[in-house]
mmCIF file of C-alpha atoms in Angstrom:
data_model
loop_
_atom_site.group_PDB
_atom_site.id
_atom_site.type_symbol
_atom_site.label_atom_id
_atom_site.label_comp_id
_atom_site.label_asym_id
_atom_site.label_seq_id
_atom_site.Cartn_x
_atom_site.Cartn_y
_atom_site.Cartn_z
ATOM 1 C CA MET U 15 -42.239 6.679 23.416
ATOM 2 C CA VAL U 16 -42.053 5.907 27.150
ATOM 3 C CA LEU U 17 -39.314 3.519 28.188
ATOM 4 C CA VAL U 18 -40.285 0.015 29.377
ATOM 5 C CA VAL U 19 -37.881 -1.501 31.920
ATOM 6 C CA GLU U 20 -37.090 -5.203 32.341
ATOM 7 C CA TYR U 21 -35.698 -5.822 35.814
ATOM 8 C CA ARG U 22 -32.943 -8.454 35.466
ATOM 9 C CA GLY U 23 -30.888 -6.997 38.294
ATOM 10 C CA PHE U 24 -33.309 -8.119 40.966
ATOM 11 C CA GLY U 25 -32.961 -11.711 39.775
ATOM 12 C CA MET U 26 -29.155 -11.515 39.788
ATOM 13 C CA LEU U 27 -29.146 -10.189 43.340
ATOM 14 C CA ALA U 28 -31.490 -12.956 44.455
ATOM 15 C CA THR U 29 -28.886 -15.564 43.457
ATOM 16 C CA LEU U 30 -26.277 -14.122 45.828
ATOM 17 C CA PRO U 31 -25.960 -15.603 49.340
ATOM 18 C CA ARG U 32 -28.522 -14.151 51.755
ATOM 19 C CA SER U 33 -25.796 -13.931 54.391
ATOM 20 C CA LEU U 34 -23.968 -11.373 52.239
ATOM 21 C CA GLY U 35 -26.938 -9.028 52.422
ATOM 22 C CA GLU U 36 -27.190 -9.445 56.190
ATOM 23 C CA GLU U 37 -23.493 -8.648 56.594
ATOM 24 C CA LEU U 38 -23.716 -5.543 54.402
ATOM 25 C CA ARG U 39 -26.883 -4.086 55.963
ATOM 26 C CA PRO U 40 -25.060 -2.080 58.700
ATOM 27 C CA TYR U 41 -22.954 -0.332 56.045
ATOM 28 C CA THR U 42 -25.768 0.979 53.808
ATOM 29 C CA GLY U 43 -25.696 4.427 55.435
ATOM 30 C CA HIS U 44 -21.942 4.690 54.817
ATOM 31 C CA ALA U 45 -22.336 3.772 51.141
ATOM 32 C CA ALA U 46 -25.281 6.183 50.676
ATOM 33 C CA ALA U 47 -23.281 9.052 52.195
ATOM 34 C CA ALA U 48 -20.417 8.289 49.813
ATOM 35 C CA MET U 49 -22.874 8.436 46.902
ATOM 36 C CA VAL U 50 -24.262 11.823 47.918
ATOM 37 C CA LYS U 51 -20.794 13.280 48.442
ATOM 38 C CA GLN U 52 -19.464 12.088 45.082
ATOM 39 C CA VAL U 53 -22.566 13.157 43.129
ATOM 40 C CA GLN U 54 -22.418 16.652 44.595
ATOM 41 C CA ARG U 55 -18.714 16.859 43.841
ATOM 42 C CA SER U 56 -18.946 15.576 40.252
ATOM 43 C CA VAL U 57 -22.329 16.692 38.841
ATOM 44 C CA THR U 58 -22.800 20.468 38.613
ATOM 45 C CA ALA U 59 -26.608 20.251 38.546
ATOM 46 C CA TYR U 60 -26.525 18.613 42.007
ATOM 47 C CA SER U 61 -23.810 20.717 43.632
ATOM 48 C CA GLN U 62 -26.209 23.041 45.441
ATOM 49 C CA PRO U 63 -26.768 22.879 49.235
ATOM 50 C CA LEU U 64 -28.816 19.920 50.486
ATOM 51 C CA ARG U 65 -31.875 21.956 51.431
ATOM 52 C CA GLY U 66 -35.609 21.703 50.750
ATOM 53 C CA VAL U 67 -37.082 19.224 48.299
ATOM 54 C CA PHE U 68 -33.835 18.974 46.378
ATOM 55 C CA GLY U 69 -31.821 17.908 49.419
ATOM 56 C CA ARG U 70 -34.414 15.448 50.708
ATOM 57 C CA VAL U 71 -34.896 13.807 47.320
ATOM 58 C CA LEU U 72 -31.179 13.395 46.617
ATOM 59 C CA VAL U 73 -30.365 11.950 50.065
ATOM 60 C CA VAL U 74 -33.400 9.661 50.214
ATOM 61 C CA SER U 75 -32.766 8.468 46.636
ATOM 62 C CA CYS U 76 -29.246 7.371 47.522
ATOM 63 C CA GLU U 77 -30.324 5.752 50.789
ATOM 64 C CA ARG U 78 -33.158 3.811 49.155
ATOM 65 C CA ALA U 79 -30.968 2.676 46.286
ATOM 66 C CA VAL U 80 -28.348 1.163 48.590
ATOM 67 C CA ARG U 81 -30.820 -0.252 51.090
ATOM 68 C CA HIS U 82 -32.988 -1.917 48.424
ATOM 69 C CA TYR U 83 -29.921 -3.345 46.694
ATOM 70 C CA VAL U 84 -28.804 -4.993 49.930
ATOM 71 C CA GLU U 85 -32.322 -6.219 50.746
ATOM 72 C CA CYS U 86 -32.553 -7.879 47.313
ATOM 73 C CA ILE U 87 -29.502 -10.048 47.995
ATOM 74 C CA GLY U 88 -30.605 -13.649 48.406
ATOM 75 C CA ASP U 89 -34.325 -12.791 48.476
ATOM 76 C CA PRO U 90 -36.227 -13.695 45.268
ATOM 77 C CA ASP U 91 -39.581 -12.846 46.878
ATOM 78 C CA LEU U 92 -38.824 -9.238 47.890
ATOM 79 C CA PRO U 93 -41.492 -6.881 46.450
ATOM 80 C CA HIS U 94 -40.215 -4.036 44.262
ATOM 81 C CA ASP U 95 -43.363 -1.996 43.582
ATOM 82 C CA ARG U 96 -42.620 0.767 46.095
ATOM 83 C CA TRP U 97 -39.032 1.014 44.843
ATOM 84 C CA ILE U 98 -40.241 1.370 41.235
ATOM 85 C CA ASP U 99 -42.880 3.952 42.213
ATOM 86 C CA PHE U 100 -40.319 5.977 44.141
ATOM 87 C CA TYR U 101 -37.798 6.215 41.296
ATOM 88 C CA ARG U 102 -40.493 7.020 38.769
ATOM 89 C CA MET U 103 -41.468 9.837 41.095
ATOM 90 C CA ARG U 104 -37.809 10.889 41.214
ATOM 91 C CA GLY U 105 -37.864 11.185 37.432
ATOM 92 C CA ARG U 106 -41.002 13.311 37.536
ATOM 93 C CA ILE U 107 -39.362 15.615 40.082
ATOM 94 C CA GLU U 108 -36.286 15.973 37.876
ATOM 95 C CA PHE U 109 -38.484 17.032 34.961
ATOM 96 C CA THR U 110 -40.524 19.430 37.105
ATOM 97 C CA GLU U 111 -37.375 21.093 38.423
ATOM 98 C CA GLY U 112 -36.113 21.659 34.888
ATOM 99 C CA ARG U 113 -33.103 19.357 34.828
ATOM 100 C CA SER U 114 -32.315 17.304 31.756
ATOM 101 C CA LEU U 115 -31.662 13.569 31.584
ATOM 102 C CA GLU U 116 -27.892 13.928 31.228
ATOM 103 C CA PRO U 117 -27.122 15.041 34.821
ATOM 104 C CA LEU U 118 -29.691 12.549 36.083
ATOM 105 C CA HIS U 119 -27.929 9.685 34.316
ATOM 106 C CA ASP U 120 -24.521 10.955 35.429
ATOM 107 C CA SER U 121 -25.634 11.189 39.053
ATOM 108 C CA VAL U 122 -26.858 7.595 39.072
ATOM 109 C CA THR U 123 -23.770 6.070 37.450
ATOM 110 C CA ILE U 124 -21.313 8.186 39.460
ATOM 111 C CA GLY U 125 -23.212 7.385 42.645
ATOM 112 C CA ALA U 126 -23.104 3.665 41.867
ATOM 113 C CA ARG U 127 -19.328 3.714 41.481
ATOM 114 C CA ALA U 128 -18.991 5.587 44.759
ATOM 115 C CA ALA U 129 -21.229 3.096 46.572
ATOM 116 C CA TRP U 130 -19.340 0.111 45.178
ATOM 117 C CA ARG U 131 -15.979 1.655 46.154
ATOM 118 C CA ALA U 132 -17.332 2.103 49.677
ATOM 119 C CA MET U 133 -18.688 -1.460 49.861
ATOM 120 C CA ARG U 134 -15.916 -3.350 48.057
ATOM 121 C CA PRO U 135 -13.425 -3.522 50.966
ATOM 122 C CA ILE U 136 -16.217 -4.721 53.214
ATOM 123 C CA VAL U 137 -17.254 -7.444 50.759
ATOM 124 C CA ARG U 138 -13.654 -8.600 50.429
ATOM 125 C CA GLY U 139 -13.240 -8.587 54.182
ATOM 126 C CA LEU U 140 -16.108 -11.036 54.537
ATOM 127 C CA GLY U 141 -14.015 -13.747 52.890
ATOM 128 C CA VAL U 142 -16.508 -14.550 50.110
ATOM 129 C CA GLY U 143 -15.318 -16.179 46.906
ATOM 130 C CA LEU U 144 -14.170 -14.277 43.858
ATOM 131 C CA ASP U 145 -17.161 -15.536 41.885
ATOM 132 C CA VAL U 146 -19.511 -13.962 44.425
ATOM 133 C CA ILE U 147 -17.556 -10.668 44.354
ATOM 134 C CA ALA U 148 -17.654 -10.647 40.539
ATOM 135 C CA LEU U 149 -21.412 -11.291 40.485
ATOM 136 C CA ALA U 150 -22.001 -8.652 43.172
ATOM 137 C CA ALA U 151 -20.007 -6.108 41.145
ATOM 138 C CA GLU U 152 -21.853 -6.956 37.938
ATOM 139 C CA SER U 153 -25.203 -6.799 39.709
ATOM 140 C CA VAL U 154 -24.419 -3.284 40.997
ATOM 141 C CA PHE U 155 -24.218 -1.916 37.488
ATOM 142 C CA VAL U 156 -27.192 -3.871 36.148
ATOM 143 C CA TYR U 157 -29.204 -2.665 39.144
ATOM 144 C CA VAL U 158 -28.080 0.910 38.574
ATOM 145 C CA ASP U 159 -28.916 0.783 34.865
ATOM 146 C CA GLU U 160 -32.426 -0.335 35.769
ATOM 147 C CA LEU U 161 -32.717 2.312 38.487
ATOM 148 C CA CYS U 162 -31.701 4.936 35.942
ATOM 149 C CA ALA U 163 -34.147 3.545 33.378
ATOM 150 C CA THR U 164 -36.958 3.615 35.945
ATOM 151 C CA THR U 165 -36.199 7.252 36.748
ATOM 152 C CA ILE U 166 -36.132 8.106 33.048
ATOM 153 C CA GLU U 167 -39.481 6.342 32.682
ATOM 154 C CA GLY U 168 -40.959 8.738 35.245
ATOM 155 C CA TYR U 169 -39.249 11.660 33.558
ATOM 156 C CA GLN U 170 -40.742 10.722 30.192
ATOM 157 C CA GLU U 171 -44.189 10.259 31.706
ATOM 158 C CA ALA U 172 -44.041 13.777 33.142
ATOM 159 C CA GLU U 173 -42.705 15.113 29.856
ATOM 160 C CA ALA U 174 -45.543 13.457 27.913
ATOM 161 C CA ARG U 175 -48.156 14.979 30.248
ATOM 162 C CA ALA U 176 -46.598 18.434 29.892
ATOM 163 C CA ALA U 177 -45.844 18.537 26.181
ATOM 164 C CA GLY U 178 -45.616 22.338 26.256
ATOM 165 C CA ALA U 179 -43.105 22.467 29.105
ATOM 166 C CA ILE U 180 -39.944 22.468 26.980
ATOM 167 C CA PRO U 181 -41.100 25.308 24.673
ATOM 168 C CA LEU U 182 -42.109 27.247 27.778
ATOM 169 C CA ARG U 183 -38.687 26.726 29.332
ATOM 170 C CA ARG U 184 -37.030 27.827 26.097
ATOM 171 C CA ARG U 185 -39.077 31.055 26.087
ATOM 172 C CA ARG U 186 -38.222 31.695 29.731
ATOM 173 C CA LEU U 187 -34.585 31.039 28.939
ATOM 174 C CA LEU U 188 -34.676 33.525 26.070
ATOM 175 C CA GLU U 189 -36.356 36.133 28.278
ATOM 176 C CA LEU U 190 -33.658 35.675 30.915
ATOM 177 C CA ILE U 191 -30.866 36.029 28.355
ATOM 178 C CA ALA U 192 -32.526 39.112 26.852
ATOM 179 C CA GLN U 193 -32.713 40.723 30.288
ATOM 180 C CA ALA U 194 -29.381 39.323 31.589
ATOM 181 C CA PRO U 195 -29.811 40.452 35.203
ATOM 182 C CA GLU U 196 -26.655 40.483 37.266
ATOM 183 C CA GLY U 197 -25.667 37.042 38.484
ATOM 184 C CA SER U 198 -27.954 35.239 36.023
ATOM 185 C CA ALA U 199 -25.291 32.932 34.563
ATOM 186 C CA CYS U 200 -26.181 30.013 36.847
ATOM 187 C CA SER U 201 -29.902 30.463 36.229
ATOM 188 C CA ILE U 202 -29.308 30.565 32.484
ATOM 189 C CA ALA U 203 -27.233 27.384 32.675
ATOM 190 C CA SER U 204 -29.891 25.630 34.762
ATOM 191 C CA LEU U 205 -32.756 26.649 32.491
ATOM 192 C CA ALA U 206 -30.743 25.726 29.414
ATOM 193 C CA ASP U 207 -30.102 22.298 30.867
ATOM 194 C CA GLY U 208 -33.815 21.772 31.495
ATOM 195 C CA ALA U 209 -34.675 23.002 28.011
ATOM 196 C CA GLY U 210 -32.140 20.749 26.329
ATOM 197 C CA TRP U 211 -30.243 23.745 24.928
ATOM 198 C CA ARG U 212 -26.474 24.121 24.873
ATOM 199 C CA VAL U 213 -25.358 27.577 26.021
ATOM 200 C CA PRO U 214 -23.136 29.164 23.328
ATOM 201 C CA ARG U 215 -20.215 31.448 24.062
ATOM 202 C CA ALA U 216 -21.779 34.173 21.896
ATOM 203 C CA ALA U 217 -24.942 34.771 19.893
ATOM 204 C CA ALA U 218 -26.835 37.286 17.787
ATOM 205 C CA MET U 219 -30.199 38.755 18.739
ATOM 206 C CA VAL U 220 -32.713 39.024 15.904
ATOM 207 C CA ALA U 221 -35.577 41.529 16.073
ATOM 208 C CA LEU U 222 -38.683 40.770 14.005
ATOM 209 C CA GLN U 223 -41.289 43.142 12.580
ATOM 210 C CA ARG U 224 -44.528 41.921 11.055
ATOM 211 C CA GLY U 225 -45.926 43.934 8.188
ATOM 212 C CA PRO U 226 -49.663 44.452 7.520
ATOM 213 C CA GLY U 227 -51.305 41.237 6.362
ATOM 214 C CA ALA U 228 -48.127 39.185 6.766
ATOM 215 C CA PRO U 229 -48.625 35.460 7.453
ATOM 216 C CA ALA U 230 -47.277 33.736 10.555
ATOM 217 C CA PHE U 231 -43.506 33.840 10.904
ATOM 218 C CA PRO U 232 -41.950 30.699 9.339
ATOM 219 C CA VAL U 233 -40.352 29.530 12.593
ATOM 220 C CA HIS U 234 -40.549 25.923 11.395
ATOM 221 C CA LEU U 235 -37.664 26.665 9.020
ATOM 222 C CA LEU U 236 -35.308 27.432 11.880
ATOM 223 C CA ASP U 237 -32.938 24.975 13.517
ATOM 224 C CA THR U 238 -33.854 23.747 17.000
ATOM 225 C CA THR U 239 -30.831 25.576 18.402
ATOM 226 C CA VAL U 240 -32.547 28.909 17.662
ATOM 227 C CA LEU U 241 -34.547 30.319 20.589
ATOM 228 C CA ALA U 242 -37.687 32.258 19.639
ATOM 229 C CA ASP U 243 -40.375 34.335 21.320
ATOM 230 C CA LEU U 244 -43.063 35.168 18.785
ATOM 231 C CA ASP U 245 -45.839 35.877 21.299
ATOM 232 C CA THR U 246 -44.466 39.158 22.613
ATOM 233 C CA ALA U 247 -45.386 42.548 21.125
ATOM 234 C CA GLU U 248 -41.815 42.800 19.814
ATOM 235 C CA PRO U 249 -40.934 39.245 18.704
ATOM 236 C CA TYR U 250 -37.305 38.202 18.555
ATOM 237 C CA LEU U 251 -34.909 35.288 18.165
ATOM 238 C CA LEU U 252 -31.501 34.230 19.419
ATOM 239 C CA THR U 253 -29.047 32.378 17.210
ATOM 240 C CA ALA U 254 -25.411 31.455 17.717
ATOM 241 C CA ASP U 255 -24.820 31.235 13.957
ATOM 242 C CA PRO U 256 -27.035 33.784 12.201
ATOM 243 C CA ASP U 257 -25.553 33.375 8.712
ATOM 244 C CA THR U 258 -26.347 29.651 8.719
ATOM 245 C CA ASP U 259 -29.509 29.603 10.815
ATOM 246 C CA LEU U 260 -31.274 32.436 8.979
ATOM 247 C CA ALA U 261 -30.375 31.258 5.473
ATOM 248 C CA PRO U 262 -33.583 29.141 5.137
ATOM 249 C CA LEU U 263 -35.653 32.322 5.672
ATOM 250 C CA LYS U 264 -34.229 34.065 2.600
ATOM 251 C CA ASP U 265 -37.297 33.546 0.378
ATOM 252 C CA ALA U 266 -39.869 33.003 3.127
ATOM 253 C CA LEU U 267 -40.146 36.408 4.832
ATOM 254 C CA ASP U 268 -43.380 37.455 3.168
ATOM 255 C CA GLY U 269 -44.233 40.754 4.864
ATOM 256 C CA TRP U 270 -41.667 40.396 7.665
ATOM 257 C CA ARG U 271 -38.556 42.476 8.359
ATOM 258 C CA VAL U 272 -35.676 40.949 10.266
ATOM 259 C CA ALA U 273 -32.817 42.834 11.945
ATOM 260 C CA VAL U 274 -29.766 40.841 13.026
ATOM 261 C CA SER U 275 -27.410 42.163 15.686
ATOM 262 C CA PRO U 276 -23.680 41.469 15.651
ATOM 263 C CA VAL U 277 -22.635 38.239 17.386
ATOM 264 C CA VAL U 278 -21.825 39.176 20.984
ATOM 265 C CA PRO U 279 -21.173 37.429 24.335
ATOM 266 C CA LEU U 280 -24.428 36.413 26.039
ATOM 267 C CA ALA U 281 -23.869 39.046 28.722
ATOM 268 C CA ASP U 282 -24.272 41.698 25.989
ATOM 269 C CA ALA U 283 -27.483 40.194 24.604
ATOM 270 C CA PRO U 284 -29.749 42.973 25.999
ATOM 271 C CA ALA U 285 -27.703 45.667 24.214
ATOM 272 C CA ALA U 286 -27.615 43.553 21.058
ATOM 273 C CA LEU U 287 -31.405 43.221 21.105
ATOM 274 C CA ARG U 288 -31.818 46.979 21.539
ATOM 275 C CA THR U 289 -29.504 47.504 18.566
ATOM 276 C CA ALA U 290 -31.465 45.057 16.412
ATOM 277 C CA ARG U 291 -34.739 46.749 17.311
ATOM 278 C CA ARG U 292 -33.262 50.129 16.424
ATOM 279 C CA ALA U 293 -32.259 48.681 13.077
ATOM 280 C CA LEU U 294 -35.932 48.087 12.318
ATOM 281 C CA LEU U 295 -36.303 51.891 12.301
ATOM 282 C CA LEU U 296 -34.182 52.078 9.152
ATOM 283 C CA ASN U 297 -36.205 52.784 6.031
ATOM 284 C CA SER U 298 -35.962 50.831 2.805
ATOM 285 C CA GLU U 299 -33.590 53.419 1.337
ATOM 286 C CA ASP U 300 -31.059 52.933 4.129
ATOM 287 C CA ALA U 301 -31.591 49.170 4.428
ATOM 288 C CA PRO U 302 -33.221 47.579 1.383
ATOM 289 C CA GLY U 303 -34.531 44.040 1.601
ATOM 290 C CA PRO U 304 -36.281 42.140 4.397
ATOM 291 C CA VAL U 305 -33.093 41.282 6.340
ATOM 292 C CA ILE U 306 -31.074 44.059 7.969
ATOM 293 C CA TRP U 307 -27.606 43.087 9.112
ATOM 294 C CA CYS U 308 -26.583 45.509 11.842
ATOM 295 C CA ARG U 309 -22.929 44.913 11.036
ATOM 296 C CA ASP U 310 -23.530 46.803 7.763
ATOM 297 C CA HIS U 311 -25.069 49.857 9.491
ATOM 298 C CA LEU U 312 -23.051 50.358 12.662
ATOM 299 C CA ALA U 313 -22.530 54.117 12.236
ATOM 300 C CA THR U 314 -26.218 54.691 11.470
ATOM 301 C CA LEU U 315 -27.326 52.614 14.438
ATOM 302 C CA TRP U 316 -24.945 54.488 16.657
ATOM 303 C CA LEU U 317 -26.781 57.680 15.642
ATOM 304 C CA LEU U 318 -30.065 56.102 16.744
ATOM 305 C CA ALA U 319 -28.682 54.848 20.031
ATOM 306 C CA GLU U 320 -29.786 57.857 22.084
ATOM 307 C CA ASP U 321 -32.461 60.212 20.774
ATOM 308 C CA PHE U 322 -31.475 63.081 23.053
ATOM 309 C CA LEU U 323 -27.881 63.012 21.776
ATOM 310 C CA GLY U 324 -29.089 63.339 18.201
ATOM 311 C CA ALA U 325 -31.331 66.234 19.218
ATOM 312 C CA GLU U 326 -28.475 67.942 21.053
ATOM 313 C CA LEU U 327 -26.148 67.515 18.087
ATOM 314 C CA ALA U 328 -28.780 69.009 15.792
ATOM 315 C CA LYS U 329 -29.273 71.928 18.150
ATOM 316 C CA GLN U 330 -25.576 72.762 18.050
ATOM 317 C CA SER U 331 -24.784 71.939 14.430
ATOM 318 C CA LEU U 332 -27.945 73.105 12.660
ATOM 319 C CA ASP U 333 -28.796 76.149 14.770
ATOM 320 C CA PRO U 334 -28.994 78.479 11.720
ATOM 321 C CA PHE U 335 -32.143 76.593 10.688
ATOM 322 C CA THR U 336 -34.054 77.673 13.790
ATOM 323 C CA SER U 337 -35.121 80.960 12.192
ATOM 324 C CA LEU U 338 -36.724 79.160 9.206
ATOM 325 C CA SER U 339 -40.162 77.673 8.740
ATOM 326 C CA GLY U 340 -40.664 73.931 8.850
ATOM 327 C CA LYS U 341 -40.905 73.626 5.061
ATOM 328 C CA GLN U 342 -37.784 75.745 4.535
ATOM 329 C CA GLN U 343 -35.869 73.630 7.056
ATOM 330 C CA GLU U 344 -36.917 70.411 5.322
ATOM 331 C CA ARG U 345 -35.904 71.619 1.834
ATOM 332 C CA LEU U 346 -32.553 73.047 2.932
ATOM 333 C CA SER U 347 -31.822 70.032 5.163
ATOM 334 C CA GLU U 348 -32.192 67.553 2.317
ATOM 335 C CA THR U 349 -30.046 69.764 0.062
ATOM 336 C CA LEU U 350 -27.346 70.222 2.699
ATOM 337 C CA LEU U 351 -27.237 66.458 3.397
ATOM 338 C CA ALA U 352 -27.008 65.660 -0.326
ATOM 339 C CA TRP U 353 -24.149 68.117 -0.681
ATOM 340 C CA LEU U 354 -22.329 66.782 2.396
ATOM 341 C CA GLU U 355 -22.661 63.185 1.222
ATOM 342 C CA THR U 356 -21.656 63.792 -2.391
ATOM 343 C CA ARG U 357 -19.765 67.117 -2.380
ATOM 344 C CA GLY U 358 -21.072 67.276 -5.942
ATOM 345 C CA GLY U 359 -22.232 70.169 -8.089
ATOM 346 C CA ALA U 360 -25.764 71.450 -8.652
ATOM 347 C CA PRO U 361 -26.605 69.016 -11.540
ATOM 348 C CA GLU U 362 -25.603 65.943 -9.526
ATOM 349 C CA ILE U 363 -27.484 67.057 -6.406
ATOM 350 C CA ALA U 364 -30.501 68.086 -8.501
ATOM 351 C CA GLN U 365 -30.647 64.601 -10.052
ATOM 352 C CA ARG U 366 -30.435 63.015 -6.609
ATOM 353 C CA LEU U 367 -33.210 65.205 -5.198
ATOM 354 C CA GLY U 368 -35.381 65.224 -8.315
ATOM 355 C CA VAL U 369 -35.441 69.023 -8.652
ATOM 356 C CA HIS U 370 -34.112 71.565 -11.176
ATOM 357 C CA PRO U 371 -30.370 72.424 -10.959
ATOM 358 C CA GLN U 372 -31.237 76.125 -10.599
ATOM 359 C CA THR U 373 -33.315 75.283 -7.530
ATOM 360 C CA VAL U 374 -30.278 73.565 -6.020
ATOM 361 C CA ARG U 375 -28.054 76.581 -6.807
ATOM 362 C CA ASN U 376 -30.489 78.879 -5.013
ATOM 363 C CA ARG U 377 -30.566 76.569 -1.988
ATOM 364 C CA LEU U 378 -26.772 76.281 -1.881
ATOM 365 C CA ARG U 379 -26.492 80.088 -1.829
ATOM 366 C CA GLN U 380 -28.961 80.160 1.076
ATOM 367 C CA LEU U 381 -26.887 77.594 2.916
ATOM 368 C CA GLU U 382 -23.720 79.631 2.401
ATOM 369 C CA ASP U 383 -25.488 82.676 3.816
ATOM 370 C CA LEU U 384 -26.720 80.682 6.848
ATOM 371 C CA PHE U 385 -23.583 78.679 7.703
ATOM 372 C CA GLY U 386 -20.761 80.736 6.201
ATOM 373 C CA ASP U 387 -17.267 79.411 6.898
ATOM 374 C CA ARG U 388 -18.665 76.477 8.881
ATOM 375 C CA LEU U 389 -19.224 74.722 5.553
ATOM 376 C CA LYS U 390 -15.454 74.773 5.039
ATOM 377 C CA ASP U 391 -14.622 73.215 8.433
ATOM 378 C CA ALA U 392 -14.292 69.413 8.327
ATOM 379 C CA ASP U 393 -15.461 68.895 11.940
ATOM 380 C CA ASP U 394 -18.486 71.134 11.437
ATOM 381 C CA ARG U 395 -19.390 69.321 8.237
ATOM 382 C CA LEU U 396 -19.173 65.927 9.982
ATOM 383 C CA ASN U 397 -21.392 67.107 12.837
ATOM 384 C CA MET U 398 -23.928 68.514 10.358
ATOM 385 C CA GLN U 399 -24.000 65.268 8.393
ATOM 386 C CA LEU U 400 -24.470 63.148 11.525
ATOM 387 C CA ALA U 401 -27.216 65.431 12.814
ATOM 388 C CA LEU U 402 -29.053 65.455 9.478
ATOM 389 C CA ARG U 403 -28.856 61.675 9.119
ATOM 390 C CA ALA U 404 -30.176 61.238 12.661
ATOM 391 C CA GLN U 405 -33.064 63.605 11.912
ATOM 392 C CA ARG U 406 -33.914 61.723 8.732
ATOM 393 C CA LEU U 407 -33.914 58.416 10.548
ATOM 394 C CA MET U 408 -36.174 59.707 13.301
ATOM 395 C CA ARG U 409 -38.585 61.289 10.798
ATOM 396 C CA ALA U 410 -38.825 57.948 9.016
ATOM 397 C CA HIS U 411 -39.507 56.245 12.334
ATOM 398 C CA ARG U 412 -42.261 58.715 13.231
ATOM 399 C CA ARG U 413 -43.877 58.193 9.838
ATOM 400 C CA ASP U 414 -43.786 54.423 10.263
ATOM 401 C CA GLU U 415 -45.385 54.654 13.690
ATOM 402 C CA GLY U 416 -47.878 57.345 12.674
ATOM 403 C CA THR U 417 -46.839 59.616 15.512
ATOM 404 C CA PRO U 418 -47.278 63.401 15.404
ATOM 405 C CA GLY U 419 -44.598 65.319 13.604
ATOM 406 C CA SER U 420 -44.504 63.021 10.599
#
């Protein structure tokens, strides 16, 4: 609902002696300059150089506020329409430039105090009574409250006309965090302010994958602190508290897979998102269930981090396989991996692979012939296991994507 302002301050000012306004008129520029200086010093959103539209609007706003205040003193017939229109416009500009209401309100109240501090010695020096000084002081803050309310009125009008602006800012904010270009901290803070979002110290990136026939993602179940981009080809979320924020999705992920990165500083968000997207490559055997917590699969995800490293490791560790056919490589690879992971006998491996124990014995003899003493070396065995797991993960990924080689 748009704010409706009742202007009592103008009436209070009209009851002050007209002579007071005439005496103060030469000092309006001094008070306005004090306002600008204090606002820039105290309100981060307004601390940038006074250039362009920003600079003109801030300076003119302060000058008009002080000048109109002084002109209202002792004049009940002064028109206020242009003043009201100007500060409504100021509110619309604040919304358009992506700032929230908090710095706007702070700038007005801080500026008012600065203006009154600048004017107070002058008022006292005029020899007016204490009752006049008290009313003048009170009228400053009533006037400022109404100025602030008028600006908010314009802000809300602009917000109502652009109902999709906040979601758009939130998506842009998420895109900026996900890219994290160098020197983006100030831009992130500014966009977050305009989107009404508090920047956390750290957050998790959540990659989403929609299965065939899956309904729309249940984004309505998420807290408003969660940033989401569901319109991109690879949808994703950002949450500062994944355990809490994602809990409502537990029974609502019909056809969706969700991969949650570790919680990291915002500067590491791009790497976290890459990790979460790699986690979506894990098959149901490696990561059962619709939610994949990367913290439970760090070693596996490390294997997927760079495809060429996995290929190079396989080239060095599994070179005896190069002389075999594709089918032979596949059968012996699964047997070797089962043996490396379990170090069990033929019956145990046979049960795991779903083949006859004698088949496993034959394959183990082949492996001994191919690798020899390398099967007894702990470092060689680790490299083989890592290479085989990486190959299995990439085969699963190729099958999921329907690419050649599956």
